[in-house]
Amino acid sequence: MKITLERNPAEQIATGALIVPVFEGEKESHFGAAPLVESGEVAGKAAEFALLHNPTGVAAARVLLAGGGKAGRFDAAELRKLVAGAVRFLKEKKVLSAAVLLDGSRSSAEFVSAAAEGAILGDYEPDRHKTGNDKKSLAAFTVVCPDGAAELDTAIARGQVLAESQNFTRALANEPANLLPPLKMAAAAREMSQEQGLACEVLERGELERLGMGALLGVAQGSAAPPALIVIRYRPQQAASAAHLGLVGKGVTFDTGGISIKPSEGMEKMKYDMCGGAAMIGAMRAIAQLKPPLAVTAFIPCVENMPGSRAQRPGDIVTAMSGKTIEVLNTDAEGRLILADALAYARHMGCTHLVDAATLTGAIVVALGHIHAGLFSNNDAMRDRVLRAARAEGERMWPMPLDEDYKEGLKTPFADIANIGSRWGGAITAAIFLREFAEDTPWVHLDIAGTAYLDEAQPHMPKGPTGLPVRTLVRLATDWVD
Ligand code: BES
Ligand code: ZN
Ligand code: ZN
């Protein structure tokens, strides 16, 4: 999709549809809106759309009145959703080009960037494997900003990079497990890295054995598909920071649960158990283009969790790379096992700060639903950095506790630590387990089990992967100051 910035008045823009935000309680009377607003047909509620044909006094073929909710609450995140929803609405009507009007207080870089992102995100369809030629897509999108200042071209370019990388993550995450086993995921990371000029290395089984990654290898051993640890490196031309950020993403290409097998209902969604890893690959794609001032390395442990004849059993004891022994009481708590070794490896490679993202627990969905990701940290400054970045990008995350008391649950007489605790507070005990492997490195863990994919389509997003938290990770890197 081609995105352009236009400073001429909205009336002069020749396009398939001019999107005009309208708000609750505000009487928009331009662009032929008056009768619809008067009759109450258009109330300005979020995700409400009304399409007008042959509007008078406007060069556009149509005007799309798009509800933005309450004007006082309309921020960049709401605009992103409005534009994405409008693009999805217009695609259904086979409209091929559109423009959105941003004037007055909405002509800032933040809003312009969000509009470009909304257009690209709204254009994404999870139809890679559909045959036929009814692909839905908009060819061109214009951000109309008559009052805009000078730096808006950069804002559009940044928005484009972010949203394209988020879509890259969504497409990768949506690949089914038969087409994307660990080594294929590694090949996708390699291909992206080559295109973006990043260094990419894939550690295969022999190397993982040599490094002593017993926790990761224990999960992998039940599958015929071999494991891989993907490492992607970005190094700035001139580092303005001594920090080295490590991005660690769970890459379970399918999670059957292993011998502690999951119920069959809904199990198809466990192809999304690599969303954390896909987000790290997408974030590196954007980082390569936006060139932040610090070193960033992504580590993505990829395995398939299967109950094969060689699978690990409940009660097995494995030795992680850090030397700690783990009693595997439940083979379905596999994410923390592979992350334990990946976190240790990231530390070994010199990372000074760590962020991991993982579809780690059903318990976080019980706690926070599908609205907020759970955020855990061993370091207040690091937690605040990530929260700030998330807020700036409109990706909702909620801080969760990590008191020492929760550690009790992971005690076992047979090894240094067990991989599960009691039933309650499951997202927290999972995070406590990870903290043992992040050790004293400032670290944030994002449990995205409830937010990485949608079970049902929404006006602004199709069913499937959301691409969270790509934008937060990129913002974290690009805004970095020591
Ligand atoms: N991949 C799952 C977590 C998950 C659940 C992701 C629902 C997305 C939606 C993870 O590997 C898992 O199975 N966790 C178990 C842990 C339990 C055995 C302690 C869970 O949450 O049930
Ligand atoms: Zn599991
Ligand atoms: Zn899992």
XYZ file of C-alpha atoms in Angstrom, residues 178-369:
192
model
C 2.822 -28.023 9.442
C 4.181 -25.229 7.256
C 6.259 -23.538 9.958
C 8.203 -26.007 12.108
C 11.203 -24.569 14.021
C 13.682 -24.758 11.142
C 11.219 -23.015 8.778
C 10.712 -20.271 11.339
C 14.482 -19.912 11.424
C 14.568 -19.720 7.612
C 11.963 -16.927 7.707
C 14.090 -15.021 10.240
C 17.169 -15.512 8.031
C 15.367 -14.241 4.966
C 14.085 -11.147 6.775
C 17.564 -10.490 8.189
C 19.171 -10.724 4.772
C 16.654 -8.270 3.312
C 17.197 -5.797 6.157
C 20.984 -6.145 6.447
C 20.927 -7.815 9.881
C 23.221 -10.637 11.030
C 21.323 -13.849 11.720
C 22.635 -17.086 13.161
C 20.663 -20.267 13.775
C 21.915 -22.649 16.465
C 20.819 -26.217 15.756
C 20.621 -29.280 17.974
C 24.345 -30.105 18.167
C 25.238 -26.572 19.189
C 22.432 -26.461 21.764
C 23.744 -29.717 23.258
C 27.259 -28.296 23.400
C 25.904 -25.238 25.250
C 24.146 -27.490 27.766
C 20.616 -26.299 27.039
C 18.948 -29.278 28.685
C 15.685 -27.452 29.412
C 15.110 -26.462 25.788
C 16.241 -29.860 24.462
C 13.939 -31.692 26.894
C 10.907 -29.967 25.358
C 12.141 -30.593 21.806
C 12.785 -34.320 22.233
C 9.149 -35.405 21.814
C 8.963 -34.087 18.265
C 10.439 -35.305 14.996
C 10.975 -31.648 14.090
C 14.415 -30.518 15.315
C 14.747 -27.390 17.515
C 16.491 -24.130 16.651
C 17.667 -21.084 18.541
C 17.449 -18.037 16.277
C 19.833 -15.163 17.022
C 19.393 -11.848 15.157
C 21.873 -9.005 15.703
C 21.487 -5.280 15.178
C 24.478 -3.034 15.894
C 24.300 0.769 15.555
C 26.900 2.599 13.439
C 27.660 4.846 16.390
C 26.422 3.553 19.702
C 25.191 6.437 21.822
C 24.525 3.960 24.609
C 26.496 1.262 26.397
C 23.329 -0.794 26.817
C 22.780 -4.063 24.948
C 19.108 -4.950 24.772
C 18.169 -8.624 24.471
C 14.738 -9.517 23.069
C 13.732 -13.082 23.930
C 10.581 -14.570 22.361
C 8.824 -17.889 22.947
C 8.820 -19.833 19.690
C 6.758 -22.958 20.328
C 5.581 -23.657 16.785
C 2.878 -25.927 18.203
C 1.968 -26.745 21.799
C 0.086 -30.012 22.217
C 1.036 -29.947 25.893
C 3.316 -32.966 25.372
C 2.605 -35.977 27.618
C 0.546 -33.622 29.854
C -1.602 -33.305 26.740
C -4.130 -30.509 26.217
C -7.849 -31.097 25.550
C -8.564 -31.169 21.803
C -11.083 -28.324 21.845
C -9.399 -25.129 20.668
C -6.038 -26.831 20.336
C -5.666 -25.415 16.808
C -4.922 -22.066 18.462
C -1.686 -23.481 19.816
C -0.113 -22.720 16.443
C -0.008 -19.210 17.949
C 2.354 -20.346 20.684
C 5.220 -18.753 18.745
C 3.674 -15.255 18.766
C 6.310 -13.953 21.208
C 9.094 -15.132 18.900
C 7.332 -13.753 15.818
C 7.041 -10.380 17.598
C 10.800 -10.295 18.228
C 11.539 -11.044 14.562
C 9.093 -8.303 13.480
C 10.597 -5.847 15.976
C 14.098 -6.530 14.598
C 12.786 -5.828 11.092
C 11.639 -2.352 12.192
C 14.764 -1.747 14.294
C 16.951 -2.439 11.253
C 15.204 0.405 9.431
C 14.759 2.916 12.268
C 18.336 2.451 13.539
C 18.165 3.137 17.299
C 21.397 4.109 19.120
C 21.975 0.866 21.046
C 22.883 -2.768 20.343
C 19.847 -5.061 20.127
C 19.938 -8.843 19.808
C 16.900 -11.106 19.504
C 16.937 -14.699 20.781
C 14.096 -16.962 19.701
C 14.093 -20.542 20.995
C 11.938 -22.600 18.608
C 10.558 -26.061 19.410
C 7.481 -28.155 18.785
C 5.953 -29.557 22.002
C 4.774 -33.056 21.032
C 3.992 -36.264 22.935
C 6.208 -38.531 20.783
C 7.757 -41.778 22.043
C 10.929 -39.920 23.018
C 8.998 -37.120 24.749
C 9.978 -36.014 28.225
C 7.770 -37.309 31.024
C 6.307 -35.645 34.098
C 8.896 -36.118 36.814
C 11.893 -35.906 34.476
C 14.763 -33.782 35.748
C 16.706 -31.655 33.250
C 19.765 -29.424 33.666
C 19.478 -25.923 32.201
C 22.366 -24.012 30.616
C 22.791 -22.000 33.832
C 23.504 -25.251 35.713
C 20.212 -25.250 37.622
C 18.265 -28.516 37.696
C 14.528 -28.458 36.939
C 11.891 -31.051 37.791
C 9.394 -31.093 34.910
C 6.146 -31.722 36.779
C 3.995 -30.724 33.811
C 5.215 -30.976 30.226
C 2.643 -28.342 29.184
C 4.596 -25.691 31.107
C 7.165 -25.819 28.305
C 7.475 -22.135 27.445
C 9.327 -21.314 30.650
C 11.720 -24.228 30.011
C 12.848 -23.008 26.605
C 12.945 -19.385 27.820
C 15.118 -20.381 30.788
C 17.888 -21.439 28.407
C 17.342 -18.533 26.006
C 17.535 -15.982 28.853
C 20.737 -17.588 30.149
C 22.197 -17.508 26.631
C 21.243 -13.823 26.184
C 23.113 -13.039 29.416
C 26.048 -15.141 28.231
C 26.106 -13.046 25.029
C 26.447 -9.837 27.025
C 22.929 -8.420 27.123
C 22.637 -5.785 29.836
C 18.829 -5.490 29.651
C 16.262 -8.140 28.748
C 12.658 -8.198 27.572
C 10.864 -11.448 26.891
C 7.444 -11.935 25.329
C 5.584 -15.227 25.543
C 2.111 -16.740 25.250
C 3.043 -18.246 28.579
C -0.034 -18.963 30.718
C -3.790 -19.395 30.575
C -3.730 -17.795 34.031
C -2.866 -14.356 32.617
C -6.034 -14.565 30.490
C -8.038 -15.284 33.666
C -6.389 -12.294 35.372
C -6.438 -9.645 32.617
C -8.676 -10.998 29.847
